[in-house]
């Protein structure tokens, strides 16, 4: 998986003076705290205030919310990419499938901003679209490999896994303070339901790729 990190704005800028670099670093640190605690819709004014700068300074460093979000999420994206690489290298298809999902949900559980980011599509950003395309391809790879080995029921689709990501996100929101490990029990209960030997007919078909994409875009504009 190619690593998605900071935006094109960040990559193309030249070196800053020391005071500008310090403001930039404070903004990223504040954004990591706020996005992790409040999700991707955290107040930019609050982030600027926490960093000790004016909102105009924030926009000079990060022209859009997504520019700031990607810079703030870089450690989470790297953590997710590292765990995904290890999962994709596991020989046993079922173990690789389980390891991939457990890594994804573990990183999701540690950061509300990353939790939100996983669940949504942002069509105006090439960086976020590339990340989601790569993640969806990885899920499809580990899923179809386990299905090909007869270990995962054949009617599970990418849309079903994204539904699980959405469900896990809501569980994380509800249980982080009271029972921070509850997501893992829920994941393993669902994994049992995905086993090929547990399969029973499902009365509703999975979402199409277009329906899934539209639903994720809707989440990014619903608030």
PDB file of N, CA, C and O in Angstrom, residues 112-139:
ATOM      1  N   UNK A 112     -10.553   8.887  17.212  1.00  0.00           N
ATOM      2  CA  UNK A 112     -11.867   9.154  16.647  1.00  0.00           C
ATOM      3  C   UNK A 112     -11.771   9.792  15.264  1.00  0.00           C
ATOM      4  O   UNK A 112     -12.620   9.553  14.395  1.00  0.00           O
ATOM      5  N   UNK A 113     -10.745  10.589  15.040  1.00  0.00           N
ATOM      6  CA  UNK A 113     -10.569  11.192  13.723  1.00  0.00           C
ATOM      7  C   UNK A 113     -10.307  10.136  12.667  1.00  0.00           C
ATOM      8  O   UNK A 113     -10.874  10.180  11.572  1.00  0.00           O
ATOM      9  N   UNK A 114      -9.446   9.174  12.981  1.00  0.00           N
ATOM     10  CA  UNK A 114      -9.179   8.087  12.038  1.00  0.00           C
ATOM     11  C   UNK A 114     -10.420   7.223  11.870  1.00  0.00           C
ATOM     12  O   UNK A 114     -10.712   6.749  10.769  1.00  0.00           O
ATOM     13  N   UNK A 115     -11.158   7.023  12.941  1.00  0.00           N
ATOM     14  CA  UNK A 115     -12.425   6.302  12.892  1.00  0.00           C
ATOM     15  C   UNK A 115     -13.348   6.950  11.859  1.00  0.00           C
ATOM     16  O   UNK A 115     -13.881   6.277  10.968  1.00  0.00           O
ATOM     17  N   UNK A 116     -13.522   8.264  11.951  1.00  0.00           N
ATOM     18  CA  UNK A 116     -14.363   8.981  10.987  1.00  0.00           C
ATOM     19  C   UNK A 116     -13.795   8.883   9.571  1.00  0.00           C
ATOM     20  O   UNK A 116     -14.525   8.685   8.598  1.00  0.00           O
ATOM     21  N   UNK A 117     -12.488   9.032   9.472  1.00  0.00           N
ATOM     22  CA  UNK A 117     -11.829   9.045   8.168  1.00  0.00           C
ATOM     23  C   UNK A 117     -12.035   7.730   7.421  1.00  0.00           C
ATOM     24  O   UNK A 117     -12.246   7.718   6.207  1.00  0.00           O
ATOM     25  N   UNK A 118     -11.990   6.621   8.152  1.00  0.00           N
ATOM     26  CA  UNK A 118     -12.198   5.317   7.523  1.00  0.00           C
ATOM     27  C   UNK A 118     -13.591   5.189   6.907  1.00  0.00           C
ATOM     28  O   UNK A 118     -13.774   4.504   5.905  1.00  0.00           O
ATOM     29  N   UNK A 119     -14.568   5.840   7.522  1.00  0.00           N
ATOM     30  CA  UNK A 119     -15.964   5.616   7.171  1.00  0.00           C
ATOM     31  C   UNK A 119     -16.459   6.476   6.026  1.00  0.00           C
ATOM     32  O   UNK A 119     -17.564   6.257   5.533  1.00  0.00           O
ATOM     33  N   UNK A 120     -15.667   7.457   5.613  1.00  0.00           N
ATOM     34  CA  UNK A 120     -16.166   8.448   4.673  1.00  0.00           C
ATOM     35  C   UNK A 120     -15.337   8.492   3.398  1.00  0.00           C
ATOM     36  O   UNK A 120     -14.224   8.000   3.349  1.00  0.00           O
ATOM     37  N   UNK A 121     -15.926   9.105   2.382  1.00  0.00           N
ATOM     38  CA  UNK A 121     -15.218   9.416   1.142  1.00  0.00           C
ATOM     39  C   UNK A 121     -15.209  10.926   0.966  1.00  0.00           C
ATOM     40  O   UNK A 121     -16.172  11.608   1.295  1.00  0.00           O
ATOM     41  N   UNK A 122     -14.071  11.444   0.441  1.00  0.00           N
ATOM     42  CA  UNK A 122     -13.917  12.874   0.221  1.00  0.00           C
ATOM     43  C   UNK A 122     -13.518  13.072  -1.240  1.00  0.00           C
ATOM     44  O   UNK A 122     -12.332  13.180  -1.558  1.00  0.00           O
ATOM     45  N   UNK A 123     -14.508  13.114  -2.143  1.00  0.00           N
ATOM     46  CA  UNK A 123     -14.195  13.106  -3.580  1.00  0.00           C
ATOM     47  C   UNK A 123     -13.317  14.259  -4.042  1.00  0.00           C
ATOM     48  O   UNK A 123     -12.661  14.155  -5.080  1.00  0.00           O
ATOM     49  N   UNK A 124     -13.281  15.363  -3.299  1.00  0.00           N
ATOM     50  CA  UNK A 124     -12.468  16.500  -3.716  1.00  0.00           C
ATOM     51  C   UNK A 124     -10.989  16.353  -3.426  1.00  0.00           C
ATOM     52  O   UNK A 124     -10.195  17.211  -3.803  1.00  0.00           O
ATOM     53  N   UNK A 125     -10.590  15.283  -2.762  1.00  0.00           N
ATOM     54  CA  UNK A 125      -9.189  15.105  -2.355  1.00  0.00           C
ATOM     55  C   UNK A 125      -8.607  13.853  -2.992  1.00  0.00           C
ATOM     56  O   UNK A 125      -9.037  12.741  -2.690  1.00  0.00           O
ATOM     57  N   UNK A 126      -7.608  14.028  -3.857  1.00  0.00           N
ATOM     58  CA  UNK A 126      -6.963  12.881  -4.489  1.00  0.00           C
ATOM     59  C   UNK A 126      -6.257  12.007  -3.460  1.00  0.00           C
ATOM     60  O   UNK A 126      -6.226  10.776  -3.582  1.00  0.00           O
ATOM     61  N   UNK A 127      -5.677  12.624  -2.410  1.00  0.00           N
ATOM     62  CA  UNK A 127      -4.970  11.863  -1.383  1.00  0.00           C
ATOM     63  C   UNK A 127      -5.912  10.913  -0.651  1.00  0.00           C
ATOM     64  O   UNK A 127      -5.616   9.731  -0.460  1.00  0.00           O
ATOM     65  N   UNK A 128      -7.072  11.435  -0.210  1.00  0.00           N
ATOM     66  CA  UNK A 128      -7.987  10.579   0.537  1.00  0.00           C
ATOM     67  C   UNK A 128      -8.626   9.534  -0.363  1.00  0.00           C
ATOM     68  O   UNK A 128      -8.841   8.390   0.058  1.00  0.00           O
ATOM     69  N   UNK A 129      -8.931   9.891  -1.604  1.00  0.00           N
ATOM     70  CA  UNK A 129      -9.491   8.915  -2.529  1.00  0.00           C
ATOM     71  C   UNK A 129      -8.497   7.781  -2.780  1.00  0.00           C
ATOM     72  O   UNK A 129      -8.879   6.609  -2.846  1.00  0.00           O
ATOM     73  N   UNK A 130      -7.224   8.120  -2.908  1.00  0.00           N
ATOM     74  CA  UNK A 130      -6.214   7.088  -3.127  1.00  0.00           C
ATOM     75  C   UNK A 130      -6.113   6.160  -1.921  1.00  0.00           C
ATOM     76  O   UNK A 130      -6.044   4.930  -2.069  1.00  0.00           O
ATOM     77  N   UNK A 131      -6.130   6.739  -0.729  1.00  0.00           N
ATOM     78  CA  UNK A 131      -6.071   5.906   0.476  1.00  0.00           C
ATOM     79  C   UNK A 131      -7.250   4.936   0.519  1.00  0.00           C
ATOM     80  O   UNK A 131      -7.075   3.738   0.764  1.00  0.00           O
ATOM     81  N   UNK A 132      -8.463   5.443   0.304  1.00  0.00           N
ATOM     82  CA  UNK A 132      -9.634   4.581   0.391  1.00  0.00           C
ATOM     83  C   UNK A 132      -9.649   3.532  -0.717  1.00  0.00           C
ATOM     84  O   UNK A 132     -10.055   2.387  -0.485  1.00  0.00           O
ATOM     85  N   UNK A 133      -9.214   3.898  -1.907  1.00  0.00           N
ATOM     86  CA  UNK A 133      -9.123   2.903  -2.986  1.00  0.00           C
ATOM     87  C   UNK A 133      -8.151   1.791  -2.615  1.00  0.00           C
ATOM     88  O   UNK A 133      -8.423   0.596  -2.844  1.00  0.00           O
ATOM     89  N   UNK A 134      -7.015   2.159  -2.041  1.00  0.00           N
ATOM     90  CA  UNK A 134      -6.020   1.160  -1.654  1.00  0.00           C
ATOM     91  C   UNK A 134      -6.546   0.278  -0.531  1.00  0.00           C
ATOM     92  O   UNK A 134      -6.355  -0.947  -0.548  1.00  0.00           O
ATOM     93  N   UNK A 135      -7.205   0.893   0.447  1.00  0.00           N
ATOM     94  CA  UNK A 135      -7.760   0.113   1.551  1.00  0.00           C
ATOM     95  C   UNK A 135      -8.817  -0.862   1.038  1.00  0.00           C
ATOM     96  O   UNK A 135      -8.823  -2.044   1.424  1.00  0.00           O
ATOM     97  N   UNK A 136      -9.702  -0.395   0.166  1.00  0.00           N
ATOM     98  CA  UNK A 136     -10.747  -1.273  -0.377  1.00  0.00           C
ATOM     99  C   UNK A 136     -10.126  -2.421  -1.177  1.00  0.00           C
ATOM    100  O   UNK A 136     -10.605  -3.562  -1.103  1.00  0.00           O
ATOM    101  N   UNK A 137      -9.064  -2.136  -1.918  1.00  0.00           N
ATOM    102  CA  UNK A 137      -8.400  -3.201  -2.673  1.00  0.00           C
ATOM    103  C   UNK A 137      -7.767  -4.223  -1.736  1.00  0.00           C
ATOM    104  O   UNK A 137      -7.836  -5.430  -1.985  1.00  0.00           O
ATOM    105  N   UNK A 138      -7.170  -3.755  -0.653  1.00  0.00           N
ATOM    106  CA  UNK A 138      -6.585  -4.677   0.316  1.00  0.00           C
ATOM    107  C   UNK A 138      -7.654  -5.567   0.945  1.00  0.00           C
ATOM    108  O   UNK A 138      -7.457  -6.783   1.092  1.00  0.00           O
ATOM    109  N   UNK A 139      -8.766  -4.963   1.350  1.00  0.00           N
ATOM    110  CA  UNK A 139      -9.852  -5.750   1.935  1.00  0.00           C
ATOM    111  C   UNK A 139     -10.324  -6.798   0.948  1.00  0.00           C
ATOM    112  O   UNK A 139     -10.528  -7.972   1.289  1.00  0.00           O
TER     113      UNK A 139
END
